[in-house]
């Protein structure tokens, strides 16, 4: 049981974390895990990202999941979010592309243009 | 001023610099010079061309052709083919429909504002996105009848297919005095081509729960059920997590936020029957029976689940409620058009480049939806037909591409919005095959309760199957229309009343397809 | 097995469909036997005829033994448009069964189903609880092999 006051605090904290302002993370990687995404291999993609992040000992990235945006044909879809920059949406991802994404984008800060399907401010 | 026959704009930005645009530009200048084209063709550097993710790109005027992902070796070919022979190089031209920034339209989304953004299994993220603010507002500052009035004023109509005004439905049940009332969520999404409710439940389950809570408070129900089709495993899983989290936080339970209001929500799972999308069949199924429809009246609003007053609403309908309560009816009604307020979620599939889903204001045309949100038609194919509203929908031809998609406009053309499914067919598709597939579906899904539907759907399939096999007669077309019209007048529920719309529209709009099958043996 | 499932649900008719789902999922041959129906009837105190009525009404239930893996290919118009008939033909060839039948080795049962709501990736099929989309003949063969090889 939470009081309304406690809920408000949770809300504010979550808002800060979602925008990465009040957190230690530089990047947030969000994998689309709806039925379409999973049907096209999002579980394997998620696993590959988690493995790559832990093998490389990367600490400044938060990996999480979300539902579908509506781009069924481009699944699996991944968002990479960084404070103050447009959200990069990668599409048609697979295990190899996901590993490359961690190496290039998260480690070296370079967007992989070929995989980008959208950018959103 | 010097006259050039062509201008080449080269996009210079971080991405193209990283991809070696300067070297490519130098090579291009060199090649043009070699071929004595420097005086005819002008090269200009410009800022980003805005085609994100396409490496080195250049725009050629007057043809307005955009080349993307250019490599050094491509330059020789472009100069040879395009600038010497005048044939733009198709291989490297930007496929506009696919690489232009996809428009997620988040700013105008209401029911899918969080789907694809927040973690659906984490209640904190829903709270962070402004979730449960409407619930708090309602319980602490509003009376139940004020909620009903607000929803009425918003003009929200049911999004399951029939389009009945939601506020009006609530207003029938709210004043009834009963020891128990229920809210039932119709999440038995079975209309072929429809998956909007799945996305809401998978992507933002708490939004549905909040809508259910507000409805329950408005009509005075202390129990709510979400009836989900058995195939939607992920929805069931995520809703179970969401309900448990809401209980833990005291958002559900007894005396919520000290208001004295009690509510709990339960999940009921179906087992594969299209007819359970009909609200009384759904209630039968929920009670543990065969899912066959009940006779109306009494309507569920008076005697529904276990014969108690029950409001049955579709998932998308309820997912609109939190935003209406939080922002007010006026804000909501500013979306869409007169008589069809708010947004509509469409699922688009078939012969388009980017099948998927979009949420746009009511009244958006079919053309806009296909072009802007589904990436246009597949390369080399032209639009022939769209089946709008699922199997129980209407086959539209290209004369209706610019009709505004809202309840009133579509009615003028004897069409319906239905569930919002849009199946796009190109010129390679034969309508005989498509109608065959639709009628096979109805034959399979008829529940057997009433004769017009169980016999009728079998007869309709037999007729179309004969035509498809080349054994049809001209009179079969009139027979299809006659039988389906008879079913529309005499069937017990909406299922048997449905086939007449796809049949009439397919035959009237695409008669030639049928005549060809019948006459060319 | 039955007692464990019954424990989770109060003996009320409204829980019938849930209980049947659980019994069917727990059975290695994914069906509801005569014995099971009798047990459920006793627990819920409802007639056998009512339970059979429900069992035969819903497409997800089977009263006949089925294979270890249930393949359910969508045959609704969106998948039909995208070539589900070809996928069906190929599945029949690969598995050497007709629709509704179980392979001789008992590994697969091939069924058709109505729209699974994954139409953006048509044609689509479901094997047990997993959905596979954008099916091509090549992809189907790989998926079937992965189940045959016992990877899944």
PDB file of C-alpha atoms in Angstrom, chain B residues 192-193 195 198 229-233 267-273 275 285-291 306 349-351 355 378 423-424 429 433-434 436-438 440 444-445 447 468, chain C residues 13-18 21 25 46 50 52-54 56-61 72 75-78 80-82 84-85 112-121 126 128-129 131:
ATOM      1  CA  UNK B 192      -9.003 -10.591 -38.895  1.00  0.00           C
ATOM      2  CA  UNK B 193      -6.353  -7.963 -39.400  1.00  0.00           C
ATOM      3  CA  UNK B 195      -4.266  -6.123 -33.415  1.00  0.00           C
ATOM      4  CA  UNK B 198      -2.951  -6.453 -28.371  1.00  0.00           C
ATOM      5  CA  UNK B 229      -8.596 -14.443 -26.142  1.00  0.00           C
ATOM      6  CA  UNK B 230      -6.496 -17.463 -25.236  1.00  0.00           C
ATOM      7  CA  UNK B 231      -4.016 -16.926 -28.067  1.00  0.00           C
ATOM      8  CA  UNK B 232      -2.792 -13.615 -26.590  1.00  0.00           C
ATOM      9  CA  UNK B 233      -0.272 -15.162 -24.204  1.00  0.00           C
ATOM     10  CA  UNK B 267      -8.594 -11.816 -15.999  1.00  0.00           C
ATOM     11  CA  UNK B 268     -10.746 -14.325 -17.866  1.00  0.00           C
ATOM     12  CA  UNK B 269      -9.206 -16.254 -20.726  1.00  0.00           C
ATOM     13  CA  UNK B 270     -11.028 -17.404 -23.858  1.00  0.00           C
ATOM     14  CA  UNK B 271     -10.270 -20.500 -25.854  1.00  0.00           C
ATOM     15  CA  UNK B 272     -10.633 -19.599 -29.504  1.00  0.00           C
ATOM     16  CA  UNK B 273     -14.027 -18.441 -30.752  1.00  0.00           C
ATOM     17  CA  UNK B 275     -18.212 -15.067 -31.830  1.00  0.00           C
ATOM     18  CA  UNK B 285     -18.032 -17.687 -22.128  1.00  0.00           C
ATOM     19  CA  UNK B 286     -16.893 -15.829 -19.009  1.00  0.00           C
ATOM     20  CA  UNK B 287     -19.449 -17.745 -16.978  1.00  0.00           C
ATOM     21  CA  UNK B 288     -17.977 -21.041 -18.184  1.00  0.00           C
ATOM     22  CA  UNK B 289     -20.422 -21.848 -20.977  1.00  0.00           C
ATOM     23  CA  UNK B 290     -20.361 -22.272 -24.731  1.00  0.00           C
ATOM     24  CA  UNK B 291     -19.909 -18.799 -26.137  1.00  0.00           C
ATOM     25  CA  UNK B 306     -24.405 -13.310 -13.737  1.00  0.00           C
ATOM     26  CA  UNK B 349      -1.233  -4.687 -43.690  1.00  0.00           C
ATOM     27  CA  UNK B 350      -1.081  -6.357 -47.051  1.00  0.00           C
ATOM     28  CA  UNK B 351       0.756  -4.979 -50.080  1.00  0.00           C
ATOM     29  CA  UNK B 355       2.785  -2.908 -42.514  1.00  0.00           C
ATOM     30  CA  UNK B 378       5.070  -2.133 -52.533  1.00  0.00           C
ATOM     31  CA  UNK B 423      -5.932  -4.753 -45.566  1.00  0.00           C
ATOM     32  CA  UNK B 424      -4.415  -3.247 -48.705  1.00  0.00           C
ATOM     33  CA  UNK B 429      -4.887  -9.668 -56.218  1.00  0.00           C
ATOM     34  CA  UNK B 433      -9.826 -15.228 -53.847  1.00  0.00           C
ATOM     35  CA  UNK B 434     -10.133 -12.571 -51.152  1.00  0.00           C
ATOM     36  CA  UNK B 436     -13.390 -16.706 -50.703  1.00  0.00           C
ATOM     37  CA  UNK B 437     -10.984 -16.285 -47.782  1.00  0.00           C
ATOM     38  CA  UNK B 438     -13.405 -13.975 -45.963  1.00  0.00           C
ATOM     39  CA  UNK B 440     -14.280 -19.338 -45.357  1.00  0.00           C
ATOM     40  CA  UNK B 444     -15.686 -21.596 -39.699  1.00  0.00           C
ATOM     41  CA  UNK B 445     -16.652 -19.087 -37.027  1.00  0.00           C
ATOM     42  CA  UNK B 447     -21.400 -20.604 -33.686  1.00  0.00           C
ATOM     43  CA  UNK B 468     -13.362 -19.797 -57.552  1.00  0.00           C
TER      44      UNK B 468
ATOM     45  CA  UNK C  13     -18.449 -23.157 -13.265  1.00  0.00           C
ATOM     46  CA  UNK C  14     -16.849 -19.842 -14.256  1.00  0.00           C
ATOM     47  CA  UNK C  15     -13.435 -21.459 -13.770  1.00  0.00           C
ATOM     48  CA  UNK C  16     -14.150 -24.279 -16.227  1.00  0.00           C
ATOM     49  CA  UNK C  17     -12.269 -22.836 -19.208  1.00  0.00           C
ATOM     50  CA  UNK C  18      -9.231 -21.986 -17.088  1.00  0.00           C
ATOM     51  CA  UNK C  21      -6.603 -24.935 -20.384  1.00  0.00           C
ATOM     52  CA  UNK C  25      -1.270 -27.755 -21.232  1.00  0.00           C
ATOM     53  CA  UNK C  46     -21.564 -29.979 -13.456  1.00  0.00           C
ATOM     54  CA  UNK C  50     -21.899 -29.330 -20.351  1.00  0.00           C
ATOM     55  CA  UNK C  52     -18.203 -31.653 -23.718  1.00  0.00           C
ATOM     56  CA  UNK C  53     -20.335 -28.825 -25.029  1.00  0.00           C
ATOM     57  CA  UNK C  54     -17.668 -26.325 -24.005  1.00  0.00           C
ATOM     58  CA  UNK C  56     -16.061 -28.904 -28.644  1.00  0.00           C
ATOM     59  CA  UNK C  57     -17.124 -25.278 -28.997  1.00  0.00           C
ATOM     60  CA  UNK C  58     -13.685 -23.704 -28.628  1.00  0.00           C
ATOM     61  CA  UNK C  59     -10.995 -24.368 -31.220  1.00  0.00           C
ATOM     62  CA  UNK C  60      -8.125 -24.356 -28.733  1.00  0.00           C
ATOM     63  CA  UNK C  61      -9.351 -27.526 -27.015  1.00  0.00           C
ATOM     64  CA  UNK C  72      -1.240 -23.424 -35.724  1.00  0.00           C
ATOM     65  CA  UNK C  75      -5.592 -18.828 -42.484  1.00  0.00           C
ATOM     66  CA  UNK C  76      -7.362 -15.461 -42.132  1.00  0.00           C
ATOM     67  CA  UNK C  77      -7.508 -13.012 -45.061  1.00  0.00           C
ATOM     68  CA  UNK C  78      -4.335 -10.982 -44.253  1.00  0.00           C
ATOM     69  CA  UNK C  80      -4.028 -15.611 -47.040  1.00  0.00           C
ATOM     70  CA  UNK C  81      -3.115 -12.521 -49.083  1.00  0.00           C
ATOM     71  CA  UNK C  82       0.525 -12.951 -48.096  1.00  0.00           C
ATOM     72  CA  UNK C  84      -0.372 -18.736 -46.242  1.00  0.00           C
ATOM     73  CA  UNK C  85      -1.639 -21.364 -48.715  1.00  0.00           C
ATOM     74  CA  UNK C 112      -5.195 -24.022 -38.876  1.00  0.00           C
ATOM     75  CA  UNK C 113      -6.407 -21.097 -36.828  1.00  0.00           C
ATOM     76  CA  UNK C 114      -8.080 -17.722 -37.176  1.00  0.00           C
ATOM     77  CA  UNK C 115      -6.227 -14.413 -37.019  1.00  0.00           C
ATOM     78  CA  UNK C 116      -3.449 -14.342 -34.407  1.00  0.00           C
ATOM     79  CA  UNK C 117      -3.201 -10.546 -34.524  1.00  0.00           C
ATOM     80  CA  UNK C 118       0.364 -10.425 -35.830  1.00  0.00           C
ATOM     81  CA  UNK C 119      -0.779  -9.408 -39.318  1.00  0.00           C
ATOM     82  CA  UNK C 120       2.046  -6.911 -39.827  1.00  0.00           C
ATOM     83  CA  UNK C 121       4.294  -9.953 -40.174  1.00  0.00           C
ATOM     84  CA  UNK C 126       2.258 -20.283 -33.722  1.00  0.00           C
ATOM     85  CA  UNK C 128       2.959 -23.987 -28.845  1.00  0.00           C
ATOM     86  CA  UNK C 129       3.253 -20.521 -27.268  1.00  0.00           C
ATOM     87  CA  UNK C 131       4.776 -16.925 -32.721  1.00  0.00           C
TER      88      UNK C 131
END
